[in-house]
Amino acid sequence: MLSDASFKADANRYHALDEEIRQLELRNAPIDDASMHQLKHDRAQLKDVLYRRLQQA
């Protein structure tokens, strides 16, 4: 992460999104199901991108 600013930015976005989802789940998800599904979908996509980039390294 120190030498790849793009990877670092994606990793930080992933962690922020993951934290947001966890907090929503702890508060019994005070958002609609479609929005929660979108957040989880976005998190999964970021995870896949990060994984692929690690595999290429």
mmCIF file with all atom_site columns, C-alpha atoms in Angstrom, residues 1 6-15 43-57:
data_model
loop_
_atom_site.group_PDB
_atom_site.id
_atom_site.type_symbol
_atom_site.label_atom_id
_atom_site.label_alt_id
_atom_site.label_comp_id
_atom_site.label_asym_id
_atom_site.label_entity_id
_atom_site.label_seq_id
_atom_site.pdbx_PDB_ins_code
_atom_site.Cartn_x
_atom_site.Cartn_y
_atom_site.Cartn_z
_atom_site.occupancy
_atom_site.B_iso_or_equiv
_atom_site.pdbx_formal_charge
_atom_site.auth_seq_id
_atom_site.auth_comp_id
_atom_site.auth_asym_id
_atom_site.auth_atom_id
_atom_site.pdbx_PDB_model_num
ATOM 1  C CA . MET A 1 1  ? 0.000   0.000   0.000  1.00 0.00 ? 1  MET A CA 1
ATOM 2  C CA . SER A 1 6  ? -4.516  3.686   -6.136 1.00 0.00 ? 6  SER A CA 1
ATOM 3  C CA . PHE A 1 7  ? -4.471  0.422   -4.194 1.00 0.00 ? 7  PHE A CA 1
ATOM 4  C CA . LYS A 1 8  ? -4.266  2.341   -0.924 1.00 0.00 ? 8  LYS A CA 1
ATOM 5  C CA . ALA A 1 9  ? -7.263  4.485   -1.890 1.00 0.00 ? 9  ALA A CA 1
ATOM 6  C CA . ASP A 1 10 ? -9.314  1.400   -2.826 1.00 0.00 ? 10 ASP A CA 1
ATOM 7  C CA . ALA A 1 11 ? -8.311  -0.372  0.398  1.00 0.00 ? 11 ALA A CA 1
ATOM 8  C CA . ASN A 1 12 ? -9.283  2.680   2.458  1.00 0.00 ? 12 ASN A CA 1
ATOM 9  C CA . ARG A 1 13 ? -12.633 2.880   0.635  1.00 0.00 ? 13 ARG A CA 1
ATOM 10 C CA . TYR A 1 14 ? -13.207 -0.831  1.300  1.00 0.00 ? 14 TYR A CA 1
ATOM 11 C CA . HIS A 1 15 ? -12.488 -0.452  5.022  1.00 0.00 ? 15 HIS A CA 1
ATOM 12 C CA . ARG A 1 43 ? -18.055 -3.773  -0.826 1.00 0.00 ? 43 ARG A CA 1
ATOM 13 C CA . ALA A 1 44 ? -17.885 -7.143  -2.601 1.00 0.00 ? 44 ALA A CA 1
ATOM 14 C CA . GLN A 1 45 ? -16.787 -5.502  -5.845 1.00 0.00 ? 45 GLN A CA 1
ATOM 15 C CA . LEU A 1 46 ? -14.028 -3.599  -4.068 1.00 0.00 ? 46 LEU A CA 1
ATOM 16 C CA . LYS A 1 47 ? -12.892 -6.782  -2.352 1.00 0.00 ? 47 LYS A CA 1
ATOM 17 C CA . ASP A 1 48 ? -12.704 -8.566  -5.705 1.00 0.00 ? 48 ASP A CA 1
ATOM 18 C CA . VAL A 1 49 ? -10.711 -5.710  -7.243 1.00 0.00 ? 49 VAL A CA 1
ATOM 19 C CA . LEU A 1 50 ? -8.257  -5.681  -4.346 1.00 0.00 ? 50 LEU A CA 1
ATOM 20 C CA . TYR A 1 51 ? -7.877  -9.463  -4.462 1.00 0.00 ? 51 TYR A CA 1
ATOM 21 C CA . ARG A 1 52 ? -7.166  -9.461  -8.205 1.00 0.00 ? 52 ARG A CA 1
ATOM 22 C CA . ARG A 1 53 ? -4.577  -6.720  -7.790 1.00 0.00 ? 53 ARG A CA 1
ATOM 23 C CA . LEU A 1 54 ? -2.845  -8.683  -5.026 1.00 0.00 ? 54 LEU A CA 1
ATOM 24 C CA . GLN A 1 55 ? -2.782  -11.773 -7.238 1.00 0.00 ? 55 GLN A CA 1
ATOM 25 C CA . GLN A 1 56 ? -1.032  -9.771  -9.996 1.00 0.00 ? 56 GLN A CA 1
ATOM 26 C CA . ALA A 1 57 ? 1.646   -8.458  -7.642 1.00 0.00 ? 57 ALA A CA 1
#
